[in-house]
Coordinates of C-alpha atoms in Angstrom, one line a residue:
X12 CA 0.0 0.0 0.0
X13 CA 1.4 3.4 -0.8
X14 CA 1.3 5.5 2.2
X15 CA -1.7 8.2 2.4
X16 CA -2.8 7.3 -1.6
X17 CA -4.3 4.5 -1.6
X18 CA -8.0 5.3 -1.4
X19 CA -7.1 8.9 -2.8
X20 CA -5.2 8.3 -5.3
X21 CA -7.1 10.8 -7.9
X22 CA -8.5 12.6 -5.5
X23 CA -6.1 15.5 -6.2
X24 CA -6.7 15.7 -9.8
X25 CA -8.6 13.7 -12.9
X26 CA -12.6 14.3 -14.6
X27 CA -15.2 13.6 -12.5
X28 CA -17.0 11.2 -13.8
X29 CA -20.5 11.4 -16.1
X30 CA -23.8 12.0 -14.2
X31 CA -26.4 9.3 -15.4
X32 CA -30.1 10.4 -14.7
X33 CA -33.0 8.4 -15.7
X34 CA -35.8 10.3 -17.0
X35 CA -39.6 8.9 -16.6
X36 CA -42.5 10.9 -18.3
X37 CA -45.7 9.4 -20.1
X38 CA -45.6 13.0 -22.2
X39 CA -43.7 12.2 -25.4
X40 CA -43.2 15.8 -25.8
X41 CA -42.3 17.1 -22.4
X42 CA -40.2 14.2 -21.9
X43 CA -38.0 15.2 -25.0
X44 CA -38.0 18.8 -23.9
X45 CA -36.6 17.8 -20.7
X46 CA -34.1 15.7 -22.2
X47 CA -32.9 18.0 -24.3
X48 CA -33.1 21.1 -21.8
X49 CA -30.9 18.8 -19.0
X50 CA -28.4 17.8 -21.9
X51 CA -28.1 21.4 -22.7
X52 CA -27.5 22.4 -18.6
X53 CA -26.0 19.8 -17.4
X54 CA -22.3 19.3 -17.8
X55 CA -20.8 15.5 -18.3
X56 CA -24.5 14.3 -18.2
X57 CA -25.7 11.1 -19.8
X58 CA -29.7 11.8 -20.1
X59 CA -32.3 9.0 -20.7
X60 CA -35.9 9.0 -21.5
X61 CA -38.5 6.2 -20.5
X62 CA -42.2 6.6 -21.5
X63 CA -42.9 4.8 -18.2
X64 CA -42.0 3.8 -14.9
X65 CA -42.0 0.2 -15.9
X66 CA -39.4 1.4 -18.4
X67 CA -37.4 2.5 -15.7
X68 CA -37.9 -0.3 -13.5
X69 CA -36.6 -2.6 -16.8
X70 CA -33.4 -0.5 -17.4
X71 CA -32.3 -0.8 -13.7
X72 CA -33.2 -4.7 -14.1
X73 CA -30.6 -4.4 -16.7
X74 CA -28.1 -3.1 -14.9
X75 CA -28.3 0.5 -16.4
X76 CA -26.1 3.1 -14.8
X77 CA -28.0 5.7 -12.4
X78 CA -26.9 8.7 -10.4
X79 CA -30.6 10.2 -10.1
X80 CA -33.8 9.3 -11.3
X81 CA -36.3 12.0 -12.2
X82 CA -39.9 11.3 -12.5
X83 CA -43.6 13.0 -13.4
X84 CA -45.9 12.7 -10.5
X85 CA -49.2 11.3 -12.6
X86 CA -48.6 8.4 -14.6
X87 CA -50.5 5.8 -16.3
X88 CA -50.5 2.3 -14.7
X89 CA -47.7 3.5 -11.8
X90 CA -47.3 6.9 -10.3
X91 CA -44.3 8.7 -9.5
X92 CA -44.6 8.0 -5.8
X93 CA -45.2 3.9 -6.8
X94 CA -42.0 4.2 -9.0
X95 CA -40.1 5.8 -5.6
X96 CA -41.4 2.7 -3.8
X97 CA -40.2 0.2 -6.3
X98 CA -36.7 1.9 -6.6
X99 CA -36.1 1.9 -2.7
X100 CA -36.3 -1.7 -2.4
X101 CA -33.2 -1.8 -4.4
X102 CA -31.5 1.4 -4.2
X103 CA -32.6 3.5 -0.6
X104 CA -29.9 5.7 -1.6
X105 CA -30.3 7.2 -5.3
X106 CA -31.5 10.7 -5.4
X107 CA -35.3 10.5 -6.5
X108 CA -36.8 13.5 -8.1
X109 CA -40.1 14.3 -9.0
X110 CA -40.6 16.8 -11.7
X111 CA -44.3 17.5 -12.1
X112 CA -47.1 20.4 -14.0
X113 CA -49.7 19.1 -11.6
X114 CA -48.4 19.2 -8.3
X115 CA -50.0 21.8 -5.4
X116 CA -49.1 21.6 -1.5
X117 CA -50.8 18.1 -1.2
X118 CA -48.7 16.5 -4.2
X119 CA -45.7 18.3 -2.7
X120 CA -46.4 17.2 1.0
X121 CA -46.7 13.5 -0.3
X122 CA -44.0 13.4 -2.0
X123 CA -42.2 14.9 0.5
X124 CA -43.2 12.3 3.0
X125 CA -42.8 9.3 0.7
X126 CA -39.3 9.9 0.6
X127 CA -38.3 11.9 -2.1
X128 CA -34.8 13.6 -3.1
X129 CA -36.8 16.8 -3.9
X130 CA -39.5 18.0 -5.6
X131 CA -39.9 20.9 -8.9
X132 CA -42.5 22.5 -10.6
X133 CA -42.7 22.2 -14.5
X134 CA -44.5 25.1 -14.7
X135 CA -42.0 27.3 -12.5
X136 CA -39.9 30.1 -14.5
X137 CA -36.9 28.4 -15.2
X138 CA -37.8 25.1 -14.3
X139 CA -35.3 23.0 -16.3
X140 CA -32.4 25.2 -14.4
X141 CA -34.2 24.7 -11.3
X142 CA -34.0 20.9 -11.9
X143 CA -30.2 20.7 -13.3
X144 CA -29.1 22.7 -9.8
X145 CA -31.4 20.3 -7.6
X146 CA -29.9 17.3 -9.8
X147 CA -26.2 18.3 -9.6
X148 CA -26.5 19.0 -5.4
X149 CA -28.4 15.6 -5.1
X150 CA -25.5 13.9 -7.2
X151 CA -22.9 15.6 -5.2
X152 CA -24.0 14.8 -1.8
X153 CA -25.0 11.0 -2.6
X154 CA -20.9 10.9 -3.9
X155 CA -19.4 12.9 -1.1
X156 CA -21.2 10.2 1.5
X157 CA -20.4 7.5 -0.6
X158 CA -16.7 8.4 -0.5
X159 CA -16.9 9.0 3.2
X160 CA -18.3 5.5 3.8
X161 CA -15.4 4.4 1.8
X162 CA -12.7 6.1 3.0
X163 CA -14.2 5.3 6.8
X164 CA -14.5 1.3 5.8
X165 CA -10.8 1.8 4.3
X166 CA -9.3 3.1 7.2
X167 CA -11.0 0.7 9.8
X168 CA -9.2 -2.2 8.0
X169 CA -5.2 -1.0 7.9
X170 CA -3.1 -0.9 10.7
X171 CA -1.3 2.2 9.2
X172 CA -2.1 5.5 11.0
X173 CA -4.4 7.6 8.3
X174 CA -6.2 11.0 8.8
X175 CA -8.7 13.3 6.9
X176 CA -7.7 16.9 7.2
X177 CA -10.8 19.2 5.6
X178 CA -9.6 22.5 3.9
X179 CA -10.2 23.9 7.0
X180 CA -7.1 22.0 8.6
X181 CA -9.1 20.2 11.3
X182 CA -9.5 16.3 11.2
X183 CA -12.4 15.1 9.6
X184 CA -11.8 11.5 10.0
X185 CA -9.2 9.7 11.3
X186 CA -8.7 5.7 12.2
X187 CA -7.9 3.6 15.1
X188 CA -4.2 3.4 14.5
X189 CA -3.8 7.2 13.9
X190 CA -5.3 8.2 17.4
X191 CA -3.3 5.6 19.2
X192 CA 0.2 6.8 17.4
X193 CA -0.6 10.2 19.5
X194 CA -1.8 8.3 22.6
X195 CA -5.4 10.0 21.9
X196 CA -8.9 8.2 21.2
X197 CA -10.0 8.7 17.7
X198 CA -13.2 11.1 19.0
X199 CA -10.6 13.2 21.1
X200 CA -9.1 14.2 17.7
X201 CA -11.7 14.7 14.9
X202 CA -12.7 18.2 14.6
X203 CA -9.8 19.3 16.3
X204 CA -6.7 21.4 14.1
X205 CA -3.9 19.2 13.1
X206 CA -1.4 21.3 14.9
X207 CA -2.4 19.6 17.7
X208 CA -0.2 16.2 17.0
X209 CA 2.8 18.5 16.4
X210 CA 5.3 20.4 18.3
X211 CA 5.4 24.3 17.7
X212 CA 8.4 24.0 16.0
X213 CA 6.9 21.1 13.8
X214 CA 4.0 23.5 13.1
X215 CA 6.0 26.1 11.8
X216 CA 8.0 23.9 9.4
X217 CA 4.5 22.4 8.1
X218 CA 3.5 25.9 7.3
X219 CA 6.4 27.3 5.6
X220 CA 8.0 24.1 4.1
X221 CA 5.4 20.9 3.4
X222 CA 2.2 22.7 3.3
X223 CA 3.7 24.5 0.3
X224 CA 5.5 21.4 -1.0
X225 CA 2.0 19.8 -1.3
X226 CA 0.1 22.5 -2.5
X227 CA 2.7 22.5 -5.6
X228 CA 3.0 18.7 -5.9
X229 CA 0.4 16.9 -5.0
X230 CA 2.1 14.7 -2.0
X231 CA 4.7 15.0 -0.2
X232 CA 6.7 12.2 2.2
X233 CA 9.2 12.0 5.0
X234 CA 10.2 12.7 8.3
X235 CA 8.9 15.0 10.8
X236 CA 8.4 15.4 14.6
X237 CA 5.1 14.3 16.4
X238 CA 3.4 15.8 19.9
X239 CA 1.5 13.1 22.1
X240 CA -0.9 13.8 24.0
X241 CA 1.3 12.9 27.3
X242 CA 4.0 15.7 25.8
X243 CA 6.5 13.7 24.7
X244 CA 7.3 13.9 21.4
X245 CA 8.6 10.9 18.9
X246 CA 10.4 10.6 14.9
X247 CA 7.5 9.5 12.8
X248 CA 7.5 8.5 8.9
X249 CA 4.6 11.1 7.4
X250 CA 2.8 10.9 3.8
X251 CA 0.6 13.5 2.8
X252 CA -1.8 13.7 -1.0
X253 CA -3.8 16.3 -1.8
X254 CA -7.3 16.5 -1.8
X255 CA -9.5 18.5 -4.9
X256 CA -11.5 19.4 -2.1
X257 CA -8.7 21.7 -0.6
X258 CA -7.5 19.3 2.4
X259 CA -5.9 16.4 2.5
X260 CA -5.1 12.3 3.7
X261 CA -2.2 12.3 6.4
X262 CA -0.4 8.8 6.5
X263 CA 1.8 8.2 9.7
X264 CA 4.2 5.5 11.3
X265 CA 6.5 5.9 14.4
X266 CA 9.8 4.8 13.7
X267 CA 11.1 5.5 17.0
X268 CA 12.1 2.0 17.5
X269 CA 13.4 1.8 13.8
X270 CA 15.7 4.8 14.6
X271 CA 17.2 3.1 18.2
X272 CA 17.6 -0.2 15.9
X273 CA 19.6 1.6 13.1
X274 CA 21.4 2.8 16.3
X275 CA 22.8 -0.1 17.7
X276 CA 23.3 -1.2 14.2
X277 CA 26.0 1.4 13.6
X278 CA 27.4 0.2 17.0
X279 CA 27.6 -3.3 16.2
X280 CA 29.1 -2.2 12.6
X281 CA 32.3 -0.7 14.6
X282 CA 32.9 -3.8 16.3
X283 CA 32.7 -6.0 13.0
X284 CA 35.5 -3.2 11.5
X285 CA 37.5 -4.4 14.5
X286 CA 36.5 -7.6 13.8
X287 CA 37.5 -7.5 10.5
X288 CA 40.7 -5.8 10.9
X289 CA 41.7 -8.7 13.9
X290 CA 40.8 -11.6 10.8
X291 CA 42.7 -9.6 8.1
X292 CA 45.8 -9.4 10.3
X293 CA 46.4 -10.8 13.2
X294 CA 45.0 -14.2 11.9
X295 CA 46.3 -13.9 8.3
X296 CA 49.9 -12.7 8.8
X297 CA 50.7 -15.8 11.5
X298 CA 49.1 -18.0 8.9
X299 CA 51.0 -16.9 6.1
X300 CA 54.4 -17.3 8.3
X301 CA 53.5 -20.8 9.0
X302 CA 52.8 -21.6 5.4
X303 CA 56.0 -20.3 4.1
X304 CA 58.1 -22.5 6.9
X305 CA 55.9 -25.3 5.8
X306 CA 57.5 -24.6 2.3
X307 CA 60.3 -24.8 3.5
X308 CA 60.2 -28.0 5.5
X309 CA 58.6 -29.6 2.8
X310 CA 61.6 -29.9 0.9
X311 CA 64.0 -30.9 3.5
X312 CA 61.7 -34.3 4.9
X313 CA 62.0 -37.3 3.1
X314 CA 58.7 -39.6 1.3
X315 CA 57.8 -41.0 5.1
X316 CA 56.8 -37.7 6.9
X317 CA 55.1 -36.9 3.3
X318 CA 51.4 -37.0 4.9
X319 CA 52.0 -35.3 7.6
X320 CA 52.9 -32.5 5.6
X321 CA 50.0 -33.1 3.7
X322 CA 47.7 -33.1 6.5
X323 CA 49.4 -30.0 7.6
X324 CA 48.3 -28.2 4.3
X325 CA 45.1 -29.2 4.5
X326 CA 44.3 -27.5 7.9
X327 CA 46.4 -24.5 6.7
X328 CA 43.5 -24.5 3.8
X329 CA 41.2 -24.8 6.1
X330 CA 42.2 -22.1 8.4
X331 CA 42.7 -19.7 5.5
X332 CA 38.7 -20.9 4.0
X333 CA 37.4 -19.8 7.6
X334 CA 39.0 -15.9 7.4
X335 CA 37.9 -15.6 4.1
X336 CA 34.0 -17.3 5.1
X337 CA 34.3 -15.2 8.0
X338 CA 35.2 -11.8 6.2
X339 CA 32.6 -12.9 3.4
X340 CA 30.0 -13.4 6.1
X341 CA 30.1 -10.0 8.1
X342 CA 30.4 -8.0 4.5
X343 CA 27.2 -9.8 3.0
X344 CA 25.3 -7.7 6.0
X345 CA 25.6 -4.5 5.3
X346 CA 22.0 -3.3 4.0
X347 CA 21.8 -2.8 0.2
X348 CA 21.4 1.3 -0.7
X349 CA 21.1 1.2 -4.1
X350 CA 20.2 -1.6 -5.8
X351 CA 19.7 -1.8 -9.7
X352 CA 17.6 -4.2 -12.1
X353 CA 19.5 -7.2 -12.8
X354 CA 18.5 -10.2 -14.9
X355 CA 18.6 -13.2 -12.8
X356 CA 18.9 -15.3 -16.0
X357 CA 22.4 -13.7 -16.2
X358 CA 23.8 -14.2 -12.9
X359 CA 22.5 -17.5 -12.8
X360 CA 24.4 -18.8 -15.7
X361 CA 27.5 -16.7 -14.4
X362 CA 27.5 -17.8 -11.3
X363 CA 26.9 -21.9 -12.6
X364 CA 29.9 -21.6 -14.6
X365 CA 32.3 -20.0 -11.3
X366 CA 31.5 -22.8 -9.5
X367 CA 31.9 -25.4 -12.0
X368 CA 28.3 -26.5 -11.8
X369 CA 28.1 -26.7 -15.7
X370 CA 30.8 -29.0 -15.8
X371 CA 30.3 -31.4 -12.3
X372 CA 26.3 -31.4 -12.8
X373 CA 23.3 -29.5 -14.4
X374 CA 21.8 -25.9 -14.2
X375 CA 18.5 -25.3 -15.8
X376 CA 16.7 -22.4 -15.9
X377 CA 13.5 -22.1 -16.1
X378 CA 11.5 -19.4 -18.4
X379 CA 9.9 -16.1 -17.0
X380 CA 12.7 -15.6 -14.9
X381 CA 12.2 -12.1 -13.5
X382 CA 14.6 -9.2 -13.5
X383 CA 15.3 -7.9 -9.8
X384 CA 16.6 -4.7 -8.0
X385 CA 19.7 -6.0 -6.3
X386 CA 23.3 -5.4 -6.2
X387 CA 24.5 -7.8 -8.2
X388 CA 27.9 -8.7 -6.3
X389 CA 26.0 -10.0 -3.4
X390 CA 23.3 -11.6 -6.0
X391 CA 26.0 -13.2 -7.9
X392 CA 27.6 -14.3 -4.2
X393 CA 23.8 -15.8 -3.2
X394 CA 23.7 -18.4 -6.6
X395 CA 27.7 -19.3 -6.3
X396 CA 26.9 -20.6 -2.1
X397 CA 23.6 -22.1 -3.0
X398 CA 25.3 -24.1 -6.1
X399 CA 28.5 -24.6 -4.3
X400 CA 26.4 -26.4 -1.4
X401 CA 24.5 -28.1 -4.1
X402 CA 27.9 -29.8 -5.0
X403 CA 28.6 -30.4 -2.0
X404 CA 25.4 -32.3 -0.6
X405 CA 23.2 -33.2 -3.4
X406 CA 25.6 -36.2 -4.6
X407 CA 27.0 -36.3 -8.4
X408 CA 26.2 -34.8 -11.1
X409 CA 23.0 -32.8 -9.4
X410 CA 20.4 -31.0 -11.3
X411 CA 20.1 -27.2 -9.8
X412 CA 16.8 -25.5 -11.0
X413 CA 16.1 -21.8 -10.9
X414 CA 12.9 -20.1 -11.9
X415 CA 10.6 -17.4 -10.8
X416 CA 8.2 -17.4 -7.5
X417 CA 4.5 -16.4 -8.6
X418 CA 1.1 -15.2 -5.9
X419 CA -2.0 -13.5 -7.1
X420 CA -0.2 -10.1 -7.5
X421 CA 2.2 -11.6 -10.2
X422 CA 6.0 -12.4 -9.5
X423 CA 6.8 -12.2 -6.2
X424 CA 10.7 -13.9 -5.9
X425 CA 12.5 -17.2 -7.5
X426 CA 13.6 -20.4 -6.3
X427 CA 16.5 -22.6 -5.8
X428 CA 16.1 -26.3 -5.8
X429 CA 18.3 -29.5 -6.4
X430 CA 17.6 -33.3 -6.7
X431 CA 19.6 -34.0 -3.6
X432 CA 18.1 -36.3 -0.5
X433 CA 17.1 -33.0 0.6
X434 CA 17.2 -31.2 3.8
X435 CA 15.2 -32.4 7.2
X436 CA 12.5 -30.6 8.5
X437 CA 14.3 -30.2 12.3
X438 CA 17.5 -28.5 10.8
X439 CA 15.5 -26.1 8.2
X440 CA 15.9 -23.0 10.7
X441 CA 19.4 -24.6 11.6
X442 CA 21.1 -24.6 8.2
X443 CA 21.3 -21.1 8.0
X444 CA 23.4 -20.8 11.6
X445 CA 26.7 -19.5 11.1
X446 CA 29.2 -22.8 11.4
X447 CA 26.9 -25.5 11.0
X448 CA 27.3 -28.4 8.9
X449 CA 27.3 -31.8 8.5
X450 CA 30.4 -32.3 6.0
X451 CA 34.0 -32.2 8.2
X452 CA 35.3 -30.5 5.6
X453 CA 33.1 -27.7 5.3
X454 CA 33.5 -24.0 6.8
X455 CA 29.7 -23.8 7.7
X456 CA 29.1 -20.8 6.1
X457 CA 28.0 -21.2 3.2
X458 CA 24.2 -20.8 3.8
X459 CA 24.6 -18.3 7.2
X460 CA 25.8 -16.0 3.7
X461 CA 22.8 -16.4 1.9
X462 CA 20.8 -15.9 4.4
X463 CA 22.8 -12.6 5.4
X464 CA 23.0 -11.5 1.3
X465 CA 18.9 -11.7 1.6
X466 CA 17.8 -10.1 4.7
X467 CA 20.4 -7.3 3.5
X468 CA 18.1 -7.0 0.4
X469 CA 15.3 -6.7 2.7
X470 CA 13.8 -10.4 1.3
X471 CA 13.1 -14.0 2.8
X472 CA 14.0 -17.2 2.6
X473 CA 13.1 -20.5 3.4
X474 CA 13.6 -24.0 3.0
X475 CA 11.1 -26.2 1.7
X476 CA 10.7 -29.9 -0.3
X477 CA 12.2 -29.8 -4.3
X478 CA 10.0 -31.6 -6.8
X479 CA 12.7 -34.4 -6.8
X480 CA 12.8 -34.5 -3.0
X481 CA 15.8 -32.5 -2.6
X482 CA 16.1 -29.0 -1.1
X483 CA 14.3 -26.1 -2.7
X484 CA 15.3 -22.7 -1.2
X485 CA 12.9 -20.0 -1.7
X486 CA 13.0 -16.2 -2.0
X487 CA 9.9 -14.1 -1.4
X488 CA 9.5 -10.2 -0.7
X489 CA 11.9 -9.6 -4.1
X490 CA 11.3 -6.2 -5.7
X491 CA 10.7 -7.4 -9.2
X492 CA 11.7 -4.9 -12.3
X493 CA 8.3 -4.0 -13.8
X494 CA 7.9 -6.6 -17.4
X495 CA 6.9 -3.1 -19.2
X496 CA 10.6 -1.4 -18.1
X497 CA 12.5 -4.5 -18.2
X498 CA 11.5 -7.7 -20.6
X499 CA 12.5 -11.0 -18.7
X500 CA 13.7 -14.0 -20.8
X501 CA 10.8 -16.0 -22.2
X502 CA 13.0 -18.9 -23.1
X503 CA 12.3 -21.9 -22.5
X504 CA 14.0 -24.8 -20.3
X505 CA 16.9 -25.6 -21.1
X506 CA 21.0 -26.2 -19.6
X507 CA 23.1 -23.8 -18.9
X508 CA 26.4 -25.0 -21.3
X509 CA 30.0 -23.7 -20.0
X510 CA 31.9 -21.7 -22.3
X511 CA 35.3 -22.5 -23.2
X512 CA 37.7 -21.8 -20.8
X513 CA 35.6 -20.4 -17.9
X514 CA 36.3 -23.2 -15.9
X515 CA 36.4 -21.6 -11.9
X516 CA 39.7 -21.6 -9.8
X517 CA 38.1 -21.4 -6.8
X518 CA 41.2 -21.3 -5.0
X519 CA 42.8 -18.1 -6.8
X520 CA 39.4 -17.0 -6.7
X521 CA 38.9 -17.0 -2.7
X522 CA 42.4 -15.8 -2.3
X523 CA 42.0 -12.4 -4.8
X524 CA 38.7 -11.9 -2.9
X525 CA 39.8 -12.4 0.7
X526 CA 42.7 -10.0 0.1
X527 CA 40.3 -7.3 -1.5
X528 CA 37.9 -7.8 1.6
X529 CA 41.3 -6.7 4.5
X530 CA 40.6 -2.8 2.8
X531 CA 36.8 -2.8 2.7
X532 CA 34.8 -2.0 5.3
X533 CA 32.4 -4.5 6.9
X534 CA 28.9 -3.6 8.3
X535 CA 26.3 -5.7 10.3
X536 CA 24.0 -7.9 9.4
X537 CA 20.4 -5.8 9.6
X538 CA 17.7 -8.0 11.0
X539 CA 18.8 -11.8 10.2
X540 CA 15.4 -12.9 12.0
X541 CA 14.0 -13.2 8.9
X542 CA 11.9 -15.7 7.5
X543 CA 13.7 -19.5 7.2
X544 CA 11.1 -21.5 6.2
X545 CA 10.3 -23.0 9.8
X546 CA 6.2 -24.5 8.5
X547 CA 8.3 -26.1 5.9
X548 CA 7.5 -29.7 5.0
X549 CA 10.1 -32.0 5.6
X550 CA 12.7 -33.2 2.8
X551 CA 13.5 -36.7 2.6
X552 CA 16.3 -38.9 2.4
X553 CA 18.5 -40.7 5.1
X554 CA 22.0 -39.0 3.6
X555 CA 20.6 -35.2 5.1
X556 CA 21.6 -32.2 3.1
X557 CA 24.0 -30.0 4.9
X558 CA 26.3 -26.6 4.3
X559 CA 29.8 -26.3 3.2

């Protein structure tokens, strides 16, 4: 929902739309006149003639448009008054008018107390004007409460704070959720100026700053000061869209809480620097010592001590795959500013041939793939963990799919599955815990970054059953680029083939990227309680899927 606009989106500015009046006259001759007099008065009016009140009745049967209805008094077979009656047990609310050349006090009085809209002469000076200004205030009112019930009913079902402010800047409606922002009951507030949720120094920037913004633009959004009704004051997000009618729909949201979270997040950044800076340097550097005198021993020992040296390198390799995991792990947190549109399709086949997918198993991607706002470092990082752990768990030669996540709005996000044995239910929250997994070998890492490279795109993820029983990791909340700005590929299944020589080296690879990470800053991970797929449904499969 955009904040303030939803239910007022063209409030500020767009055609009204036509009137539709239903005229009923047994005259041929008047009935034409009147036609042709209201056409003539009446602006954006849609004017139709019935000989009858039966032919009224008929038209609404047949689901004929109406704003008003206007209707002689005397008529053969059924009266004005009858026609009233017959309308009303269908419509209470259209605006009834009876237009008569035989009326006197009595005919008025009945009509009157039947229920009518209003009631005009035919014989009166002016008559037809008389009737276009009773039919255009009738129209307007029946729209102004409709809207009002509308905007009420719309209100009373969002959680968001909304407000009504009248030309005359004092509320005119507000919700629930609005009141209780400002610690006041909604009744406590309508009527009342909107100065009153705002500090005096808020009140004069409204005045001289956003007031005019709006009145130029049309809407106007950000951040501003609010006043409870206790005296303290709090930050809160504010939209604001211009009505026709001169006022205008006020959308709020504390963010107090938002504000001492981003905070402690610029805290908790400073210590992952330091972290950072401890990993790059004071682990590194000892590691790199003891890998040179490792050289150097290797050549001096002889063929028995051979596999001890071996074993030796191998936890030196280890070591140095945990700073770089580590490093990797507290960079992919840091919240993503500006993401751009980037074809998935692309990445996807990029990222299958660093890892050597292509060439150790299968990567098919499926059509409609969307484009998505990301930064596409940390998107091209997400598909290179995901396949690597494929590799890793799924057995040989594994078939990774990819393809686009639909609800009833459209695309929503994509999917990553493999044919593995899957994932168990118990240890879908758990695979995504920094340092868990269930190959020796592995860092445990490998997931704890996707899950870090999504919640930093402000997305989810969970863990669910593949159509071949192996893992599928899904990816909701994605802001897909719009098909009309960005055309995804329409292609159809098919395998991703590796081109010649693009065969990764995952080794020089880790090692250019770990040394580019000791000069880069590293910022926390924003809000990793995101979604991990906890209702899941179990996978299968004795030999459980891990992380590597």
């Amino acid at each position: 929902m955009s904040e303030g606009g939803f239910l007022w989106g063209t409030a500020a500015e767009g055609a009204e739309s036509p009137v539709d009046v239903l005229v009923a006259d047994d005259d041929d001759a008047m009935r034409e006149t009147t036609i042709k007099l209201l056409e003539a008065t009446l602006e954006n009016a849609v004017i139709r003639g019935y000989p009858s009140a039966q032919g009224v009745l008929d038209a609404l049967d047949e689901g004929v448009s109406v704003d008003c209805i206007v209707s002689d008094y005397e008529m053969p077979e059924m009266s004005g008054l009858e026609l009233l009656e017959a309308v009303r047990e269908t419509d209470p609310d259209v605006p009834f008018i009876i237009y008569t050349g035989h009326g006197n006090e009595d005919v008025a009085s009945d009509a009157i107390s039947a229920g009518v809209t209003d009631y005009v002469r035919k014989s009166t000076t002016g008559g037809h004007q008389i009737l276009a200004n009773r039919i255009e205030a009738a129209v307007a009112r029946r729209r102004a409460e409709a809207e009002r019930e509308l905007q009420a009913l719309a209100m009373s079902t969002v959680e968001e704070g909304i407000a009504v402010v009248g030309s005359d800047g004092r509320f005119v409606e507000v919700n629930r959720a609005y009141a209780e922002t400002y610690g006041y009951d909604r009744e406590e507030l309508v009527g009342e100026s909107w100065e009153r949720v705002n500090p005096p120094a808020e009140n004069e920037r409204m005045h001289l700053q956003i007031l005019p913004a709006l009145e130029e633009k049309g809407t106007w959004r950000g951040e501003s000061v609010g006043l409870r009704k206790d005296g303290s004051t709090f930050v809160k997000s504010k939209s604001l869209t211009k009505l026709h009618t001169g006022g205008f729909v006020c959308a709020v949201r504390d963010v107090t809480e938002q504000r001492e979270a981003e905070d402690a997040l610029r805290e908790q950044n400073e210590r992952l620097r330091e972290f950072a800076r401890l990993v790059s340097h004071d682990l590194r550097n000892p590691l790199n010592v003891a890998e040179g005198y490792l050289t150097v021993v290797e050549e001096s020992v002889g063929e028995e001590l051979q596999d001890d040296v071996d074993r030796i390198k191998t936890a030196h390799d280890r070591m140095r795959r945990l700073i770089d995991d580590m490093l990797r792990l507290a960079r992919e947190g840091r919240l993503v500013d500006n993401p751009e549109p980037i074809p998935l399709e692309e990445v996807v086949e990029t990222a299958a041939l660093t890892v050597g997918l292509t060439s150790e198993g299968t990567c098919v991607v499926e059509a409609d793939l969307p484009s998505v706002y990301a930064d596409e470092e940390r998107l091209s990082a997400l598909f290179e963990n995901l396949f690597g752990n494929a590799l890793e768990h799924a057995g040989p030669d594994p078939t990774v799919r990819v393809g686009p996540l639909s609800d009833d709005h459209g695309v929503c996000g994509f999917f990553v599955e493999d044919d593995g044995p899957g994932i168990p239910e118990n240890r879908h929250v758990k695979v995504f815990e920094s340092g868990f997994t269930t190959n020796r070998s592995g860092t445990g890492f490998g997931l704890a970054i996707v899950k870090r490279i999504t919640t930093a795109h402000g997305w989810t993820v969970s863990v669910r059953n593949g159509r071949d029983g192996g893992a599928r990791f899904e990816f909701r909340g994605v802001d897909v680029v719009d098909d009309a700005a960005h055309e995804p590929p329409k292609a159809e299944h098919r395998d991703v083939e590796p081109e010649p020589g693009a065969e990764a080296d995952d080794e020089s690879d880790a090692e250019t990227e770990s040394d580019a990470e000791t000069e880069t800053d590293v910022d926390a991970e924003a809000g990793v309680d995101a979604e991990t797929g906890t209702d899941a449904v179990a996978d299968g499969g004795d030999d459980e899927k891990g992380e590597g």
